[in-house]
Amino acid sequence: MSFLSLGISPALARAGEELGFAEPTPIQTQAIPVVLRGADLLGLAQTGSGKTAAFVLPVLERLLAGAAHTPRRVRALVLVPTRELAAQVGEVFRSLGHLAPRPPKVAVLFGGVSVNPQMMGLRGGADVVVATPGRLLDLLERNALRLNQVEVLVLDEADQLLDLGFADELARVLALLPARRQNLFFSATFPAAVQALAEPLLHEPVRVEISSPETPVAAIAQRAIAVDPDRRTELLRHLIKEGGWKRVLVFVATRYAADHVAWKLYKNGLFCTPLHGDMSQGKRTEVLEQFREGRWDIVVTTDLAARGIDIADLSVVVNYDLPRSAVQYVHRIGRTGRAGKSGLAISFISAATEAHFQLIEKRQHLVLPREQVPGFEPTQAPLPPPLAAPGTGGIKGKRPSKKDKLRAAAAAVADAAPTKAA
Ligand code: AMP
């Protein structure tokens, strides 16, 4: 199967080849023909599946087919949850479109940086806008752009958009779009809240599913290592040195922990740096750039800072602190094992977080053996599972619900972590 046989123009297929896309990934094979024929799409796929090019290529194809307008008008709008993802998707549009007879003008809009350069960038219009909802609304209020000619709307990582509380902003943006348009909806998971968002938006959508929601790609080897919390940094150092790991992404619960762990590893001779929301956008971009270039071997980060990050050849993801939810677990480990490459995801489990990890495993239909590394054997026994109070067993409504257990387990995770919020 080739991109050409899917209906992609030579100029776009060639740009794909330049990026190393020899042939379409499964989501691309399924999604591209659907998008090209103008149908709405519900894509259940994770970052790493090639989902970005699955919508970028056919959207570019549509732009190629239309007449050239001066000034340019926004014909494709992509909404994303984070600035990193916005920058990344914008870059994919630019690099896949650069050999087109009239390369598209792509505006990338996100908060946390000065609004002025983005306003300037919108002068003369743009063909494609990739934006986080808040900054987009800000620029709409300033009359920096109009959305009344949008032909295609893409919601990328829709579950994260909702997770981050963008529902109201999304509704406000949607109200400004023409009713007649094509809608492409991508999400790694499809819980009820995301379904509720998708249903009114999509008109007879074609559903394309790459791996079942909340199930990580098979290419990722997952391991769970039991260790006392205060030995984790030492163990991490040991594993990195022993495995000769390069390109390691370490997840911690808080900004403080990101700084602390990164500094300790750095002091011990590892090329390690933190990445978190306390750092300026410029600094975060610089760290990511340097990580991509191989200047850093290890980045220690929080969930928020790492959302949507795409780093080729990320070999290992470490859950130094466990994620709060099974969905977040999938997002984290999906950073490795991308586009068919194999990856490794390691979770550190302590007595206090054992119950929480069991819930994640259950949601994943997964049972991982608890490994012990010689010299780092845990000394603390897992806490007994949360049981109903004596005398209440078996009475509906009195047992702790799944939510109660999750809450208790999340509290245990939070208690085990330093206090400053991520
Ligand atoms: P995504 O799921 O869109 O974040 O893409 C994950 C990674 O796969 C990115 O680094 C892409 O450059 C890469 N990729 C996308 N499509 C292909 C393809 N057809 N062949 C090889 N790599 C690809």
Coordinates of C-alpha atoms and ligand atoms in Angstrom, one line a residue:
M1 CA 0.0 0.0 0.0
S2 CA 1.3 3.4 -0.9
F3 CA 0.2 7.0 -0.2
L4 CA -0.4 7.5 -3.9
S5 CA -2.8 4.5 -4.0
L6 CA -4.7 6.0 -1.1
G7 CA -5.3 9.2 -3.2
I8 CA -2.5 11.4 -1.9
S9 CA -0.8 13.7 -4.5
P10 CA 2.8 13.1 -5.4
A11 CA 3.9 16.4 -3.8
L12 CA 2.6 15.4 -0.5
A13 CA 3.7 11.8 -0.7
R14 CA 7.2 13.0 -1.5
A15 CA 7.2 15.3 1.5
G16 CA 6.2 12.2 3.5
E17 CA 9.1 10.3 2.2
E18 CA 11.4 13.1 3.3
L19 CA 10.1 12.4 6.8
G20 CA 10.8 8.7 6.4
F21 CA 7.2 7.7 5.7
A22 CA 7.8 4.7 3.4
E23 CA 4.2 3.5 3.6
P24 CA 1.0 4.4 5.5
T25 CA 0.5 3.2 9.0
P26 CA -2.8 1.3 9.7
I27 CA -4.6 4.4 10.9
Q28 CA -3.5 6.3 7.8
T29 CA -4.6 3.5 5.5
Q30 CA -8.0 3.5 7.1
A31 CA -8.6 7.2 7.7
I32 CA -7.1 8.9 4.6
P33 CA -9.7 7.5 2.0
V34 CA -12.6 8.4 4.4
V35 CA -11.3 12.0 4.9
L36 CA -10.7 12.4 1.2
R37 CA -14.2 11.6 0.4
G38 CA -15.4 14.2 2.8
A39 CA -17.0 12.0 5.5
D40 CA -16.9 12.8 9.2
L41 CA -14.4 10.6 11.1
L42 CA -14.2 9.3 14.6
G43 CA -10.6 8.1 15.0
L44 CA -9.7 6.1 18.1
A45 CA -5.9 6.1 18.1
Q46 CA -3.1 7.1 20.3
T47 CA -0.2 9.4 19.7
G48 CA 2.4 7.2 18.1
S49 CA 0.0 5.5 15.6
G50 CA 0.7 8.1 12.9
K51 CA -2.7 9.8 13.5
T52 CA -1.4 13.3 12.9
A53 CA -0.4 12.6 9.3
A54 CA -3.7 10.6 9.0
F55 CA -5.6 13.9 9.1
V56 CA -2.9 16.3 7.9
L57 CA -2.4 14.6 4.5
P58 CA -6.0 14.5 3.4
V59 CA -6.7 18.0 4.8
L60 CA -3.7 19.3 2.8
E61 CA -5.1 17.4 -0.2
R62 CA -8.3 19.3 0.2
L63 CA -6.5 22.6 0.4
L64 CA -4.6 21.8 -2.8
A65 CA -7.8 21.2 -4.6
G66 CA -9.4 24.5 -3.7
A67 CA -8.9 27.8 -5.5
A68 CA -6.2 30.1 -4.2
H69 CA -7.5 33.1 -2.3
T70 CA -5.8 36.2 -1.3
P71 CA -5.9 37.1 1.5
R72 CA -5.9 33.5 2.7
R73 CA -8.9 32.3 4.6
V74 CA -8.9 29.7 7.4
R75 CA -10.1 26.6 5.8
A76 CA -8.9 24.0 8.3
L77 CA -9.0 24.4 12.1
V78 CA -7.3 22.0 14.4
L79 CA -8.0 22.2 18.1
V80 CA -5.5 20.6 20.5
P81 CA -5.1 20.5 24.3
T82 CA -1.6 21.8 24.7
R83 CA 0.9 24.2 23.3
E84 CA 3.5 21.4 22.6
L85 CA 1.0 19.5 20.6
A86 CA -0.1 22.7 18.7
A87 CA 3.5 23.3 17.7
Q88 CA 4.0 19.7 16.7
V89 CA 0.9 19.5 14.6
G90 CA 1.7 22.8 13.0
E91 CA 5.1 21.5 12.1
V92 CA 3.6 18.4 10.5
F93 CA 1.4 20.6 8.3
R94 CA 4.3 22.7 7.2
S95 CA 6.7 19.8 6.5
L96 CA 4.1 17.7 4.6
G97 CA 2.8 20.7 2.7
H98 CA 6.1 22.3 1.7
L99 CA 6.4 20.7 -1.7
A100 CA 2.8 21.7 -2.7
P101 CA 2.5 24.2 -5.6
R102 CA 1.2 26.7 -3.0
P103 CA 2.5 25.6 0.4
P104 CA -0.2 26.3 3.0
K105 CA 0.3 29.1 5.5
V106 CA -0.1 27.5 8.9
A107 CA -0.7 29.6 12.1
V108 CA 0.0 28.0 15.4
L109 CA -1.8 29.7 18.3
F110 CA -1.3 28.8 22.0
G111 CA -1.3 30.6 25.3
G112 CA 1.6 31.2 27.7
V113 CA 3.5 33.4 25.3
S114 CA 2.9 36.9 24.1
V115 CA -0.1 37.3 21.8
N116 CA 1.5 39.9 19.5
P117 CA 3.6 37.7 17.3
Q118 CA 0.6 35.4 16.8
M119 CA -1.5 38.4 15.8
M120 CA 1.1 39.5 13.4
G121 CA 1.4 36.0 12.0
L122 CA -2.3 36.1 11.2
R123 CA -2.0 39.2 9.0
G124 CA -2.8 38.3 5.4
G125 CA -4.8 35.3 6.7
A126 CA -3.8 31.7 7.1
D127 CA -5.0 28.4 5.4
V128 CA -4.6 26.3 8.5
V129 CA -4.9 27.2 12.1
V130 CA -3.7 24.9 14.8
A131 CA -4.7 26.2 18.2
T132 CA -5.5 25.6 21.9
P133 CA -9.0 26.8 22.6
G134 CA -8.3 29.5 25.1
R135 CA -5.8 31.5 23.0
L136 CA -7.9 31.0 19.9
L137 CA -10.9 32.7 21.6
D138 CA -8.6 35.4 22.8
L139 CA -7.5 36.1 19.2
L140 CA -11.1 35.9 17.9
E141 CA -12.1 38.5 20.4
R142 CA -9.3 40.7 19.1
N143 CA -10.6 40.2 15.5
A144 CA -7.3 38.7 14.5
L145 CA -9.0 35.9 12.5
R146 CA -12.4 34.7 11.4
L147 CA -13.7 31.1 11.3
N148 CA -16.7 31.5 9.1
Q149 CA -15.0 29.8 6.1
V150 CA -13.7 26.7 7.9
E151 CA -14.3 23.6 5.9
V152 CA -12.7 21.0 8.1
L153 CA -12.5 20.9 11.9
V154 CA -10.2 18.5 13.6
L155 CA -10.3 17.8 17.3
D156 CA -7.1 16.2 18.3
E157 CA -6.6 14.3 21.6
A158 CA -10.2 15.2 22.4
D159 CA -10.1 13.3 25.7
Q160 CA -7.3 15.5 26.9
L161 CA -9.2 18.6 25.7
L162 CA -12.0 17.6 28.1
D163 CA -9.5 16.4 30.8
L164 CA -8.0 19.9 30.8
G165 CA -11.4 21.5 31.3
F166 CA -11.7 23.0 27.8
A167 CA -15.4 22.0 27.4
D168 CA -16.8 25.6 27.6
E169 CA -14.1 27.1 25.4
L170 CA -14.7 24.3 22.8
A171 CA -18.5 25.1 22.8
R172 CA -17.8 28.8 22.2
V173 CA -15.4 28.0 19.3
L174 CA -17.8 25.5 17.7
A175 CA -20.6 28.1 17.8
L176 CA -18.4 30.3 15.5
L177 CA -18.0 27.7 12.8
P178 CA -20.1 27.2 9.7
A179 CA -22.7 24.5 10.2
R180 CA -21.7 22.8 7.0
R181 CA -18.2 21.4 7.4
Q182 CA -16.3 18.2 7.8
N183 CA -15.5 17.0 11.3
L184 CA -12.6 14.8 12.3
F185 CA -12.4 13.7 15.9
F186 CA -9.4 11.9 17.3
S187 CA -9.1 10.5 20.8
A188 CA -6.9 7.9 22.5
T189 CA -9.8 6.9 24.8
F190 CA -13.5 7.1 24.4
P191 CA -15.1 7.5 27.9
A192 CA -18.7 8.7 28.2
A193 CA -17.8 12.4 28.4
V194 CA -15.9 12.2 25.1
Q195 CA -18.8 10.3 23.5
A196 CA -21.1 13.1 24.6
L197 CA -18.8 15.6 22.9
A198 CA -18.5 13.6 19.7
E199 CA -22.1 12.7 19.1
P200 CA -23.6 16.1 18.4
L201 CA -20.5 17.1 16.5
L202 CA -20.2 14.3 14.0
H203 CA -22.5 13.6 11.2
E204 CA -22.7 9.9 10.3
P205 CA -19.1 9.4 11.2
V206 CA -16.9 6.5 10.0
R207 CA -15.3 5.0 13.0
V208 CA -11.7 4.0 12.7
E209 CA -10.1 2.2 15.7
I210 CA -6.5 1.3 15.9
S211 CA -6.1 -0.3 19.3
S212 CA -8.9 -0.7 21.8
P213 CA -9.2 2.3 24.0
E214 CA -7.1 2.3 27.1
T215 CA -5.0 -0.5 25.7
P216 CA -1.4 0.4 25.0
V217 CA 0.2 -0.7 21.8
A218 CA 1.7 -4.1 21.9
A219 CA 5.1 -2.9 20.9
I220 CA 5.6 -1.5 24.4
A221 CA 7.1 -3.9 26.9
Q222 CA 5.8 -3.1 30.4
R223 CA 7.5 -3.8 33.6
A224 CA 6.7 -3.1 37.3
I225 CA 9.5 -2.9 39.8
A226 CA 8.8 -3.0 43.5
V227 CA 11.0 -0.5 45.4
D228 CA 10.8 1.6 48.5
P229 CA 10.0 5.3 47.7
D230 CA 13.2 6.6 49.1
R231 CA 15.3 4.3 46.9
R232 CA 13.7 5.2 43.6
T233 CA 16.3 7.8 42.4
E234 CA 19.1 5.4 43.2
L235 CA 17.4 2.6 41.4
L236 CA 16.7 4.8 38.4
R237 CA 20.3 5.7 38.2
H238 CA 21.3 2.1 38.4
L239 CA 18.9 1.0 35.7
I240 CA 19.9 3.8 33.3
K241 CA 23.6 3.0 33.8
E242 CA 23.2 -0.7 33.6
G243 CA 20.9 -0.6 30.5
G244 CA 22.9 2.2 28.8
W245 CA 19.6 3.9 28.2
K246 CA 19.4 7.0 26.1
R247 CA 16.3 9.0 25.5
V248 CA 14.5 8.3 28.8
L249 CA 11.4 10.1 29.8
V250 CA 10.7 10.0 33.6
F251 CA 7.3 10.9 34.9
V252 CA 7.0 12.4 38.4
A253 CA 4.0 13.8 40.3
T254 CA 5.2 17.3 40.9
R255 CA 7.3 20.1 39.6
Y256 CA 9.4 20.0 42.7
A257 CA 10.1 16.3 42.2
A258 CA 11.0 16.9 38.5
D259 CA 13.7 19.4 39.6
H260 CA 14.8 17.3 42.5
V261 CA 15.2 14.0 40.7
A262 CA 16.7 15.6 37.6
W263 CA 19.3 17.4 39.8
K264 CA 20.2 14.3 41.7
L265 CA 20.8 12.3 38.5
Y266 CA 22.7 15.2 36.9
K267 CA 24.9 15.4 40.0
N268 CA 25.7 11.8 39.5
G269 CA 27.0 12.2 36.0
L270 CA 23.9 11.6 33.9
F271 CA 22.8 14.0 31.2
C272 CA 19.4 14.7 32.8
T273 CA 17.2 17.8 32.9
P274 CA 13.7 18.7 34.2
L275 CA 10.8 19.8 32.1
H276 CA 7.7 21.3 33.8
G277 CA 5.2 24.0 33.9
D278 CA 7.2 26.4 36.1
M279 CA 9.6 26.8 33.2
S280 CA 9.0 29.5 30.6
Q281 CA 7.7 28.3 27.2
G282 CA 11.0 29.3 25.6
K283 CA 12.9 27.1 28.1
R284 CA 10.6 24.2 27.6
T285 CA 10.9 24.3 23.8
E286 CA 14.7 24.5 24.2
V287 CA 14.8 21.5 26.5
L288 CA 12.7 19.5 24.0
E289 CA 14.8 20.5 21.1
Q290 CA 18.0 19.5 23.0
F291 CA 16.4 16.2 24.0
R292 CA 15.5 15.5 20.4
E293 CA 19.1 16.4 19.4
G294 CA 20.5 14.0 22.0
R295 CA 22.1 16.6 24.2
W296 CA 20.1 15.2 27.1
D297 CA 19.6 11.5 27.7
I298 CA 17.0 11.9 30.4
V299 CA 14.1 14.3 30.9
V300 CA 12.2 14.3 34.1
T301 CA 8.7 15.7 33.7
T302 CA 5.2 16.1 34.9
D303 CA 2.1 14.9 33.0
L304 CA 1.1 18.4 32.0
A305 CA 4.4 19.3 30.5
A306 CA 4.7 16.1 28.6
R307 CA 1.3 16.0 26.9
G308 CA 1.5 15.3 23.3
I309 CA 5.3 15.3 23.1
D310 CA 6.5 13.4 20.1
I311 CA 10.1 12.4 20.4
A312 CA 11.3 9.8 17.9
D313 CA 13.2 6.8 19.3
L314 CA 12.2 7.5 22.9
S315 CA 13.4 4.2 24.3
V316 CA 12.2 4.1 27.9
V317 CA 9.4 5.7 29.8
V318 CA 9.6 5.5 33.6
N319 CA 6.7 6.0 36.0
Y320 CA 8.8 7.2 38.9
D321 CA 5.5 8.4 40.4
L322 CA 2.4 6.5 39.2
P323 CA -0.1 8.3 37.1
R324 CA -3.4 9.1 38.7
S325 CA -5.5 7.2 36.2
A326 CA -5.4 4.3 33.7
V327 CA -6.0 6.8 30.9
Q328 CA -3.0 8.8 32.0
Y329 CA -0.9 5.6 32.1
V330 CA -1.7 4.9 28.5
H331 CA -0.8 8.4 27.5
R332 CA 2.5 8.2 29.3
I333 CA 3.7 4.9 28.0
G334 CA 2.4 5.8 24.6
R335 CA 5.4 8.2 24.4
T336 CA 7.6 5.2 23.6
G337 CA 7.1 2.4 21.1
R338 CA 6.0 4.9 18.4
A339 CA 5.2 4.1 14.8
G340 CA 6.0 0.4 15.1
K341 CA 9.2 0.8 17.1
S342 CA 9.5 -1.2 20.3
G343 CA 9.6 0.6 23.6
L344 CA 9.9 -0.1 27.3
A345 CA 7.7 1.3 30.1
I346 CA 8.7 0.8 33.7
S347 CA 6.6 1.6 36.7
F348 CA 8.0 1.9 40.2
I349 CA 5.6 0.4 42.7
S350 CA 5.8 0.9 46.5
A351 CA 3.8 -0.6 49.3
A352 CA 1.7 2.6 49.4
T353 CA 1.0 2.6 45.6
E354 CA 0.5 -1.1 45.1
A355 CA -3.3 -0.9 45.3
H356 CA -3.4 2.0 42.9
F357 CA -1.3 0.1 40.4
Q358 CA -3.6 -2.9 40.7
L359 CA -6.5 -0.7 39.6
I360 CA -4.5 0.5 36.6
E361 CA -3.7 -3.1 35.7
K362 CA -7.4 -4.0 36.0
R363 CA -8.5 -1.3 33.6
Q364 CA -5.7 -2.4 31.2
H365 CA -6.6 -6.1 31.5
L366 CA -3.0 -6.5 32.4
V367 CA -1.1 -8.4 35.2
L368 CA 2.6 -7.5 35.5
P369 CA 4.9 -9.5 37.8
R370 CA 6.4 -7.3 40.5
E371 CA 10.1 -7.5 39.8
Q372 CA 12.8 -6.8 42.4
V373 CA 16.2 -5.5 41.5
P374 CA 19.0 -7.1 43.6
G375 CA 20.2 -4.5 46.1
F376 CA 16.9 -2.5 45.9
E377 CA 14.5 -5.1 47.4
P378 CA 11.6 -3.3 49.1
T379 CA 11.5 -3.4 52.9
Q380 CA 7.9 -2.3 53.2
A381 CA 5.0 -4.7 52.7
P382 CA 2.0 -3.6 50.6
L383 CA -0.9 -2.2 52.6
P384 CA -3.8 -4.6 52.9
P385 CA -6.5 -3.9 50.3
P386 CA -9.2 -1.4 51.4
L387 CA -12.0 -3.6 52.8
A388 CA -15.5 -2.8 53.9
A389 CA -15.9 -2.1 57.6
P390 CA -16.8 -5.2 59.6
G391 CA -20.3 -6.2 59.3
T392 CA -20.9 -4.4 56.1
G393 CA -19.5 -7.0 53.7
G394 CA -21.9 -7.9 50.9
I395 CA -24.4 -5.2 51.5
K396 CA -24.7 -3.2 48.4
G397 CA -23.9 0.5 48.9
K398 CA -21.8 -0.2 51.9
R399 CA -18.7 -1.6 50.2
P400 CA -16.1 0.8 49.0
S401 CA -17.0 1.5 45.3
K402 CA -14.4 1.5 42.5
K403 CA -14.4 5.3 42.8
D404 CA -13.8 5.1 46.5
K405 CA -10.9 2.8 45.9
L406 CA -9.5 5.0 43.2
R407 CA -9.8 8.0 45.5
A408 CA -8.1 6.2 48.4
A409 CA -5.3 5.0 46.1
A410 CA -4.8 8.5 44.5
A411 CA -4.6 9.9 48.0
A412 CA -1.9 7.4 48.8
V413 CA 0.0 8.4 45.7
A414 CA -0.3 12.1 46.6
D415 CA 0.7 11.4 50.2
A416 CA 3.8 9.6 48.9
A417 CA 4.8 12.5 46.8
P418 CA 6.2 15.9 47.8
T419 CA 3.6 18.6 48.2
K420 CA 4.0 21.2 45.5
A421 CA 1.4 20.8 42.7
A422 CA 2.4 19.9 39.2
Ligands
AMP1 P1 1.7 10.6 15.7 O1 0.9 9.4 16.1 O2 1.0 11.4 14.7 O3 2.1 11.4 16.9 O4 3.0 10.0 14.9 C1 4.0 9.3 15.6 C2 5.3 9.3 14.8 O5 5.2 8.4 13.7 C3 5.8 10.6 14.3 O6 7.1 10.7 14.7 C4 5.6 10.5 12.9 O7 6.6 11.3 12.2 C5 5.8 9.1 12.6 N1 5.0 8.6 11.4 C6 3.8 9.0 11.0 N2 3.4 8.4 9.9 C7 4.4 7.6 9.6 C8 4.6 6.6 8.5 N3 3.7 6.4 7.5 N4 5.8 5.9 8.4 C9 6.7 6.1 9.4 N5 6.6 7.0 10.4 C10 5.4 7.7 10.5

